[in-house]
Short mmCIF file of C-alpha atoms in Angstrom, two decimals:
data_model
loop_
_atom_site.label_atom_id
_atom_site.label_comp_id
_atom_site.label_asym_id
_atom_site.label_seq_id
_atom_site.Cartn_x
_atom_site.Cartn_y
_atom_site.Cartn_z
CA UNK J 15 97.16 72.55 89.67
CA UNK J 16 97.77 74.47 86.43
CA UNK J 17 96.66 73.18 83.07
CA UNK J 18 99.25 75.07 81.09
CA UNK J 19 98.73 73.29 77.79
CA UNK J 20 95.15 74.45 77.32
CA UNK J 21 94.11 76.44 74.30
CA UNK J 22 90.45 77.45 74.20
CA UNK J 23 88.69 75.55 77.00
CA UNK J 24 86.39 72.87 75.62
CA UNK J 25 87.70 73.11 72.06
CA UNK J 26 88.45 69.59 70.79
CA UNK J 27 90.23 70.81 67.69
CA UNK J 28 93.19 71.91 69.83
CA UNK J 29 93.75 68.48 71.44
CA UNK J 30 97.30 67.35 70.59
CA UNK J 31 97.60 64.04 68.73
CA UNK J 32 101.29 63.77 67.77
CA UNK J 33 103.78 62.14 70.11
CA UNK J 34 105.79 65.41 70.18
CA UNK J 35 102.73 67.24 71.46
CA UNK J 36 102.14 64.45 73.97
CA UNK J 37 105.76 64.80 75.17
CA UNK J 38 105.20 68.45 75.87
CA UNK J 39 101.87 67.82 77.56
CA UNK J 40 103.36 65.17 79.84
CA UNK J 41 106.04 67.66 80.89
CA UNK J 42 103.75 70.62 81.34
CA UNK J 43 100.71 69.01 82.94
CA UNK J 44 101.92 65.75 84.46
CA UNK J 45 105.34 66.84 85.73
CA UNK J 46 105.56 70.63 86.22
CA UNK J 47 101.86 71.43 86.47
CA UNK J 48 101.21 68.50 88.82
CA UNK J 49 104.13 69.69 91.01
CA UNK J 50 105.78 66.26 90.93
CA UNK J 51 109.35 66.09 92.20
CA UNK J 52 112.40 64.15 91.09
CA UNK J 53 111.75 60.50 91.79
CA UNK J 54 108.00 61.01 91.57
CA UNK J 55 105.98 58.39 89.75
CA UNK J 56 103.85 59.19 86.68
CA UNK J 57 100.37 57.74 86.15
CA UNK J 58 100.24 54.48 84.21
CA UNK J 59 100.44 54.49 80.42
CA UNK J 60 96.76 53.59 80.25
CA UNK J 61 95.83 56.50 82.55
CA UNK J 62 97.99 58.92 80.57
CA UNK J 63 96.43 57.82 77.27
CA UNK J 64 92.97 58.43 78.70
CA UNK J 65 93.86 61.82 80.22
CA UNK J 66 95.67 63.01 77.08
CA UNK J 67 92.99 61.80 74.64
CA UNK J 68 95.33 59.61 72.65
CA UNK J 69 96.36 55.96 72.39
CA UNK J 70 98.84 53.97 74.47
CA UNK J 71 101.30 53.53 71.59
CA UNK J 72 101.69 57.32 71.21
CA UNK J 73 102.18 57.69 74.96
CA UNK J 74 104.80 54.93 75.00
CA UNK J 75 106.73 56.60 72.17
CA UNK J 76 106.63 59.97 73.97
CA UNK J 77 107.82 58.38 77.22
CA UNK J 78 110.58 56.53 75.37
CA UNK J 79 111.94 59.79 73.96
CA UNK J 80 111.68 61.56 77.31
CA UNK J 81 113.61 58.70 78.89
CA UNK J 82 116.23 58.99 76.15
CA UNK J 83 116.62 62.68 77.00
CA UNK J 84 117.13 61.88 80.67
CA UNK J 85 113.85 63.39 81.86
CA UNK J 86 112.18 60.09 82.74
CA UNK J 87 113.36 56.65 83.75
CA UNK J 88 111.35 53.47 83.26
CA UNK J 89 111.63 50.75 85.89
CA UNK J 90 110.46 47.33 84.76
CA UNK J 91 107.22 46.18 86.39
CA UNK J 92 107.19 49.28 88.61
CA UNK J 93 106.40 52.21 86.34
CA UNK J 94 107.82 55.47 84.99
CA UNK J 95 109.60 57.92 87.28
CA UNK J 96 110.88 61.49 86.97
CA UNK J 97 114.66 61.72 86.66
CA UNK J 98 115.40 65.40 85.92
CA UNK J 99 113.07 68.38 86.42
CA UNK J 100 115.44 71.05 85.09
CA UNK J 101 115.57 69.59 81.56
CA UNK J 102 111.78 69.92 81.39
CA UNK J 103 111.90 73.68 81.35
CA UNK J 104 113.25 73.88 77.79
CA UNK J 105 109.83 72.64 76.65
CA UNK J 106 107.95 75.41 78.44
CA UNK J 107 107.29 77.70 75.51
CA UNK J 108 106.46 81.26 76.58
CA UNK J 109 104.88 84.13 74.67
CA UNK J 110 106.33 87.62 74.53
CA UNK J 111 103.85 88.78 77.17
CA UNK J 112 104.24 90.35 80.59
CA UNK J 113 101.26 90.07 82.91
CA UNK J 114 100.71 92.86 85.44
CA UNK J 115 98.58 92.55 88.60
CA UNK J 116 98.15 95.76 90.62
CA UNK J 117 95.87 96.69 93.56
CA UNK J 118 94.24 99.74 91.99
CA UNK J 119 94.64 101.62 88.72
CA UNK J 120 92.94 104.83 87.62
CA UNK J 121 94.97 106.83 85.12
CA UNK J 122 92.65 109.80 85.55
CA UNK J 123 93.53 109.93 89.24
CA UNK J 124 97.35 109.72 89.00
CA UNK J 125 97.33 107.25 91.86
CA UNK J 126 100.49 105.59 93.20
CA UNK J 127 100.24 102.49 91.00
CA UNK J 128 99.26 104.48 87.90
CA UNK J 129 102.77 105.93 87.80
CA UNK J 130 104.25 102.49 88.40
CA UNK J 131 102.20 101.13 85.49
CA UNK J 132 103.32 103.97 83.19
CA UNK J 133 106.96 103.06 83.81
CA UNK J 134 106.21 99.37 83.25
CA UNK J 135 104.52 100.21 79.94
CA UNK J 136 107.47 102.32 78.77
CA UNK J 137 110.05 99.67 79.67
CA UNK J 138 107.96 96.85 78.16
CA UNK J 139 107.54 98.76 74.89
CA UNK J 140 111.28 99.43 74.76
CA UNK J 141 111.99 95.69 75.13
CA UNK J 142 109.24 94.57 72.70
CA UNK J 143 106.94 92.96 75.26
CA UNK J 144 103.16 93.01 75.12
CA UNK J 145 101.32 93.76 78.36
CA UNK J 146 98.17 92.26 79.82
CA UNK J 147 97.08 94.31 82.82
CA UNK J 148 94.74 93.18 85.59
CA UNK J 149 93.34 95.73 88.02
CA UNK J 150 92.34 94.16 91.34
CA UNK J 151 90.20 97.24 92.13
CA UNK J 152 91.21 96.87 95.78
CA UNK J 153 89.83 93.34 95.98
CA UNK J 154 91.54 89.98 96.48
CA UNK J 155 88.86 87.80 94.90
CA UNK J 156 90.40 87.14 91.47
CA UNK J 157 94.12 86.91 92.25
CA UNK J 158 94.36 83.15 91.75
CA UNK J 159 92.29 83.33 88.56
CA UNK J 160 94.57 86.00 87.08
CA UNK J 161 97.73 84.08 88.00
CA UNK J 162 96.41 80.85 86.48
CA UNK J 163 95.45 82.64 83.26
CA UNK J 164 98.81 84.35 82.90
CA UNK J 165 100.75 81.13 83.42
CA UNK J 166 98.41 78.72 81.65
CA UNK J 167 96.26 80.32 78.97
CA UNK J 168 98.51 83.26 78.01
CA UNK J 169 101.85 81.55 78.72
CA UNK J 170 103.28 84.88 79.82
CA UNK J 171 107.05 85.17 79.90
CA UNK J 172 106.83 87.14 83.12
CA UNK J 173 104.48 88.53 85.75
CA UNK J 174 104.86 91.78 87.70
CA UNK J 175 102.61 91.96 90.70
CA UNK J 176 101.90 93.76 93.94
CA UNK J 177 99.78 91.44 96.02
CA UNK J 178 98.63 91.89 99.62
CA UNK J 179 100.26 89.95 102.41
CA UNK J 180 96.81 88.48 103.19
CA UNK J 181 97.22 86.47 99.96
CA UNK J 182 98.73 83.29 101.37
CA UNK J 183 98.70 80.89 98.40
CA UNK J 184 102.47 80.93 98.07
CA UNK J 185 102.30 77.44 96.56
CA UNK J 186 100.56 78.89 93.51
CA UNK J 187 103.25 81.54 93.07
CA UNK J 188 105.97 78.94 93.61
CA UNK J 189 104.46 76.61 91.00
CA UNK J 190 104.19 79.43 88.47
CA UNK J 191 107.88 80.17 89.01
CA UNK J 192 108.80 76.51 88.65
CA UNK J 193 107.00 76.47 85.32
CA UNK J 194 109.52 78.97 84.03
CA UNK J 195 107.44 82.12 84.45
CA UNK J 196 109.63 85.00 85.62
CA UNK J 197 107.90 86.63 88.58
CA UNK J 198 108.78 90.02 90.05
CA UNK J 199 106.97 91.40 93.08
CA UNK J 200 106.90 95.14 93.73
CA UNK J 201 106.44 96.57 97.22
CA UNK J 202 105.85 93.01 98.46
CA UNK J 203 107.62 89.67 98.84
CA UNK J 204 106.63 86.00 98.95
CA UNK J 205 108.61 83.82 101.36
CA UNK J 206 109.17 80.34 99.98
CA UNK J 207 108.52 81.28 96.36
CA UNK J 208 111.35 81.94 93.89
CA UNK J 209 110.57 85.50 92.87
CA UNK J 210 112.61 88.62 92.30
CA UNK J 211 111.53 91.71 94.22
CA UNK J 212 111.70 95.49 93.83
CA UNK J 213 111.18 97.05 97.26
CA UNK J 214 110.95 100.65 98.46
CA UNK J 215 112.90 101.31 101.64
CA UNK J 216 109.88 102.63 103.54
CA UNK J 217 111.84 102.76 106.78
CA UNK J 218 114.30 105.14 105.14
CA UNK J 219 111.42 107.16 103.71
CA UNK J 220 109.79 107.57 107.11
CA UNK J 221 113.13 108.61 108.56
CA UNK J 222 113.60 111.24 105.85
CA UNK J 223 110.09 112.64 106.34
CA UNK J 224 110.64 113.20 110.05
CA UNK J 225 114.14 114.55 109.36
CA UNK J 226 112.68 117.22 107.04
CA UNK J 227 110.50 118.50 109.89
CA UNK J 228 113.33 118.28 112.42
CA UNK J 229 115.81 120.22 110.28
CA UNK J 230 113.24 123.03 110.06
CA UNK J 231 113.21 123.28 113.86
CA UNK J 232 110.25 121.07 114.76
CA UNK J 233 110.42 118.93 117.89
CA UNK J 234 106.73 118.37 118.63
CA UNK J 235 105.97 116.03 115.77
CA UNK J 236 103.00 113.71 115.34
CA UNK J 237 102.36 110.77 113.01
CA UNK J 238 99.07 110.65 111.12
CA UNK J 239 97.85 107.09 110.64
CA UNK J 240 94.95 105.53 108.75
CA UNK J 241 92.12 103.62 110.38
CA UNK J 242 90.40 102.55 107.18
CA UNK J 243 90.63 98.83 106.37
CA UNK J 244 92.62 98.40 103.16
CA UNK J 245 92.35 95.18 101.09
CA UNK J 246 95.76 95.88 99.56
CA UNK J 247 97.08 95.33 103.11
CA UNK J 248 99.63 98.12 103.34
CA UNK J 249 100.07 97.49 107.08
CA UNK J 250 103.72 96.48 106.74
CA UNK J 251 104.47 99.52 104.59
CA UNK J 252 102.88 101.95 107.05
CA UNK J 253 104.63 100.22 109.96
CA UNK J 254 108.02 100.58 108.26
CA UNK J 255 107.37 104.28 107.62
CA UNK J 256 106.39 104.74 111.25
CA UNK J 257 109.51 102.91 112.46
CA UNK J 258 111.64 105.24 110.33
CA UNK J 259 109.86 108.26 111.77
CA UNK J 260 110.52 106.98 115.31
CA UNK J 261 114.18 106.40 114.50
CA UNK J 262 114.67 109.99 113.32
CA UNK J 263 113.02 111.36 116.46
CA UNK J 264 115.08 109.16 118.78
CA UNK J 265 118.30 110.03 116.96
CA UNK J 266 117.58 113.70 117.69
CA UNK J 267 116.62 113.09 121.35
CA UNK J 268 112.95 113.78 120.66
CA UNK J 269 110.60 111.55 122.68
CA UNK J 270 108.20 109.37 120.67
CA UNK J 271 104.74 109.88 122.11
CA UNK J 272 102.29 107.09 121.31
CA UNK J 273 99.39 109.43 122.06
CA UNK J 274 100.56 111.58 119.15
CA UNK J 275 99.83 108.80 116.66
CA UNK J 276 96.74 110.61 115.50
CA UNK J 277 93.85 109.54 113.31
CA UNK J 278 90.12 110.02 112.87
CA UNK J 279 87.71 107.17 113.40
CA UNK J 280 85.37 108.97 111.03
CA UNK J 281 86.43 110.00 107.50
CA UNK J 282 88.67 113.03 107.81
CA UNK J 283 86.48 114.89 105.31
CA UNK J 284 83.89 115.27 108.08
CA UNK J 285 85.05 118.82 108.75
CA UNK J 286 82.52 119.33 111.53
CA UNK J 287 84.46 116.98 113.80
CA UNK J 288 86.74 119.30 115.82
CA UNK J 289 88.35 116.78 118.19
CA UNK J 290 91.55 116.42 116.15
CA UNK J 291 92.05 120.16 115.61
CA UNK J 292 91.50 120.78 119.31
CA UNK J 293 93.94 118.01 120.26
CA UNK J 294 96.65 119.39 117.97
CA UNK J 295 96.23 122.88 119.42
CA UNK J 296 96.18 121.72 123.05
CA UNK J 297 99.25 119.50 122.59
CA UNK J 298 101.10 122.33 120.77
CA UNK J 299 102.02 119.97 117.91
CA UNK J 300 103.94 121.88 115.24
CA UNK J 301 104.67 119.18 112.65
CA UNK J 302 102.85 116.12 111.29
CA UNK J 303 104.13 113.28 109.12
CA UNK J 304 101.23 111.74 107.17
CA UNK J 305 101.73 108.16 106.00
CA UNK J 306 100.71 109.07 102.42
CA UNK J 307 99.88 112.09 100.27
CA UNK J 308 96.16 111.37 100.07
CA UNK J 309 95.82 111.64 103.84
CA UNK J 310 98.15 114.63 103.86
CA UNK J 311 95.88 116.46 101.41
CA UNK J 312 92.80 115.55 103.44
CA UNK J 313 94.51 116.73 106.62
CA UNK J 314 95.42 120.07 105.04
CA UNK J 315 91.78 120.56 104.00
CA UNK J 316 90.55 119.64 107.49
CA UNK J 317 93.03 121.86 109.35
CA UNK J 318 92.44 124.82 107.02
CA UNK J 319 88.68 124.49 107.52
CA UNK J 320 89.31 124.41 111.28
CA UNK J 321 91.20 127.72 111.14
CA UNK J 322 94.69 126.25 111.49
CA UNK J 323 97.20 127.79 109.08
CA UNK J 324 99.65 125.68 107.06
CA UNK J 325 102.57 126.14 107.35
CA UNK J 326 102.01 129.10 109.70
CA UNK J 327 100.58 127.16 112.62
CA UNK J 328 101.62 123.66 111.66
CA UNK J 329 103.87 121.99 109.07
CA UNK J 330 102.96 118.74 107.29
CA UNK J 331 104.72 116.27 105.02
CA UNK J 332 103.33 113.27 103.17
CA UNK J 333 104.67 110.27 101.29
CA UNK J 334 104.42 109.00 97.66
CA UNK J 335 105.08 112.28 95.78
CA UNK J 336 101.56 112.56 94.38
CA UNK J 337 100.87 116.25 93.83
CA UNK J 338 97.27 116.45 95.03
CA UNK J 339 95.28 119.65 95.14
CA UNK J 340 93.75 120.95 98.37
CA UNK J 341 91.49 123.79 99.41
CA UNK J 342 94.37 125.71 100.97
CA UNK J 343 96.38 125.87 97.73
CA UNK J 344 99.34 124.26 99.51
CA UNK J 345 101.92 122.18 97.65
CA UNK J 346 102.58 119.49 100.24
CA UNK J 347 106.14 118.36 100.86
CA UNK J 348 106.51 114.63 100.32
CA UNK J 349 108.81 111.63 100.01
CA UNK J 350 109.36 110.28 96.50
CA UNK J 351 109.42 106.44 96.39
CA UNK J 352 110.70 106.66 92.79
CA UNK J 353 107.87 104.69 91.23
CA UNK J 354 109.39 105.05 87.77
CA UNK J 355 112.42 103.08 88.91
CA UNK J 356 110.16 100.47 90.46
CA UNK J 357 108.42 99.71 87.15
CA UNK J 358 111.46 99.86 84.90
CA UNK J 359 113.51 97.69 87.25
CA UNK J 360 110.79 95.05 87.37
CA UNK J 361 110.77 94.78 83.56
CA UNK J 362 114.58 94.70 83.55
CA UNK J 363 114.54 91.77 85.98
CA UNK J 364 112.16 89.81 83.72
CA UNK J 365 114.15 90.60 80.58
CA UNK J 366 117.38 89.50 82.30
CA UNK J 367 115.85 86.18 83.32
CA UNK J 368 114.84 85.50 79.73
CA UNK J 369 117.96 86.72 77.91
CA UNK J 370 120.56 85.74 80.54
CA UNK J 371 119.71 82.18 81.61
CA UNK J 372 122.96 82.02 83.59
CA UNK J 373 121.26 84.15 86.29
CA UNK J 374 120.20 81.63 88.93
CA UNK J 375 120.06 83.61 92.15
CA UNK J 376 117.01 85.34 93.58
CA UNK J 377 117.36 89.11 93.31
CA UNK J 378 116.09 91.92 95.54
CA UNK J 379 116.39 95.57 94.51
CA UNK J 380 115.99 98.23 97.21
CA UNK J 381 114.83 101.68 96.10
CA UNK J 382 116.04 104.58 98.24
CA UNK J 383 113.35 107.28 98.43
CA UNK J 384 114.17 110.97 98.52
CA UNK J 385 112.51 114.10 99.98
CA UNK J 386 110.53 116.46 97.73
CA UNK J 387 110.23 120.07 98.95
CA UNK J 388 106.90 121.86 99.17
CA UNK J 389 105.20 124.89 100.69
CA UNK J 390 103.74 122.94 103.61
CA UNK J 391 106.84 123.15 105.85
CA UNK J 392 108.19 126.20 107.65
CA UNK J 393 109.95 126.88 110.94
CA UNK J 394 107.60 126.70 113.93
CA UNK J 395 106.41 129.90 115.51
CA UNK J 396 108.20 130.74 118.75
#
């Protein structure tokens, strides 16, 4: 349950004493925050007075006004019941703040979500929003704490977040939305919670990556996976990219070979391990689609160290359009997920919810990725 009226925890000077403040606290903490539904019964007047640190007369006056506004209804000898949840939301005062929760941020590293954050910052500044940014640092431990702070303590107008699918507290996200906080998920969705979403079409991206290799004459194409456990849980994303890759191969009558889903159990930077290089040579693989640019760069380093020329002996393409350096001096071809659009669209969705209250439907924006040429692809040797 959220306590969304709190100021500084434990500070008695911020306890509301006027009936108007009590009205708002009943709505925020006893109706919305307590997740009560229409027809739900409120605690007794005595209980409310105790919980709200006030007297019963003040509580009765607040309830009387809320009943007059149609929010509550009092039934003689039975108690006070909720009549209309929607009217409550006009009392949910929000600050001009957007909270951001991202898996990993390191602006010195130009990682995937760093570019997303830069576009969020630019769009937020343009629309006069302040940002509070929380970096999960590839952990899931503080997600609930951050959400509760954004909704309760900071009273953020909106939240932009990319949370892993292993985070299953959809009830928390749903409650935050019901409290009037505009929530936009990027690269992820929450079934059962009213959130807008900005999604990259990873299936289309995987299709385009394979198509780039195919149009350059490659027909012996492998998919480079990751075996490292990832707390951001990108499993669905990688699966969609793989499905797109398979679709492109099948469309061009190229068999999909499961044994060509290659990876290294050890970190790929262990250049002494020759099994992968030997396998690629023996299988006469000429093209590899790597599920992201980090692994593509590592693979280029590994293959170059193993005496395999890129793109002379083998062509590679990555995903994410992160221009990473490698020992071979190769500019890897990639797929651009258009991260700038992801961030700016998320802010646009929040701003629309606030300035255009007539928008009631849940919205889902699909970003179509596009190929980015590089020097890592050439026609295969005959």
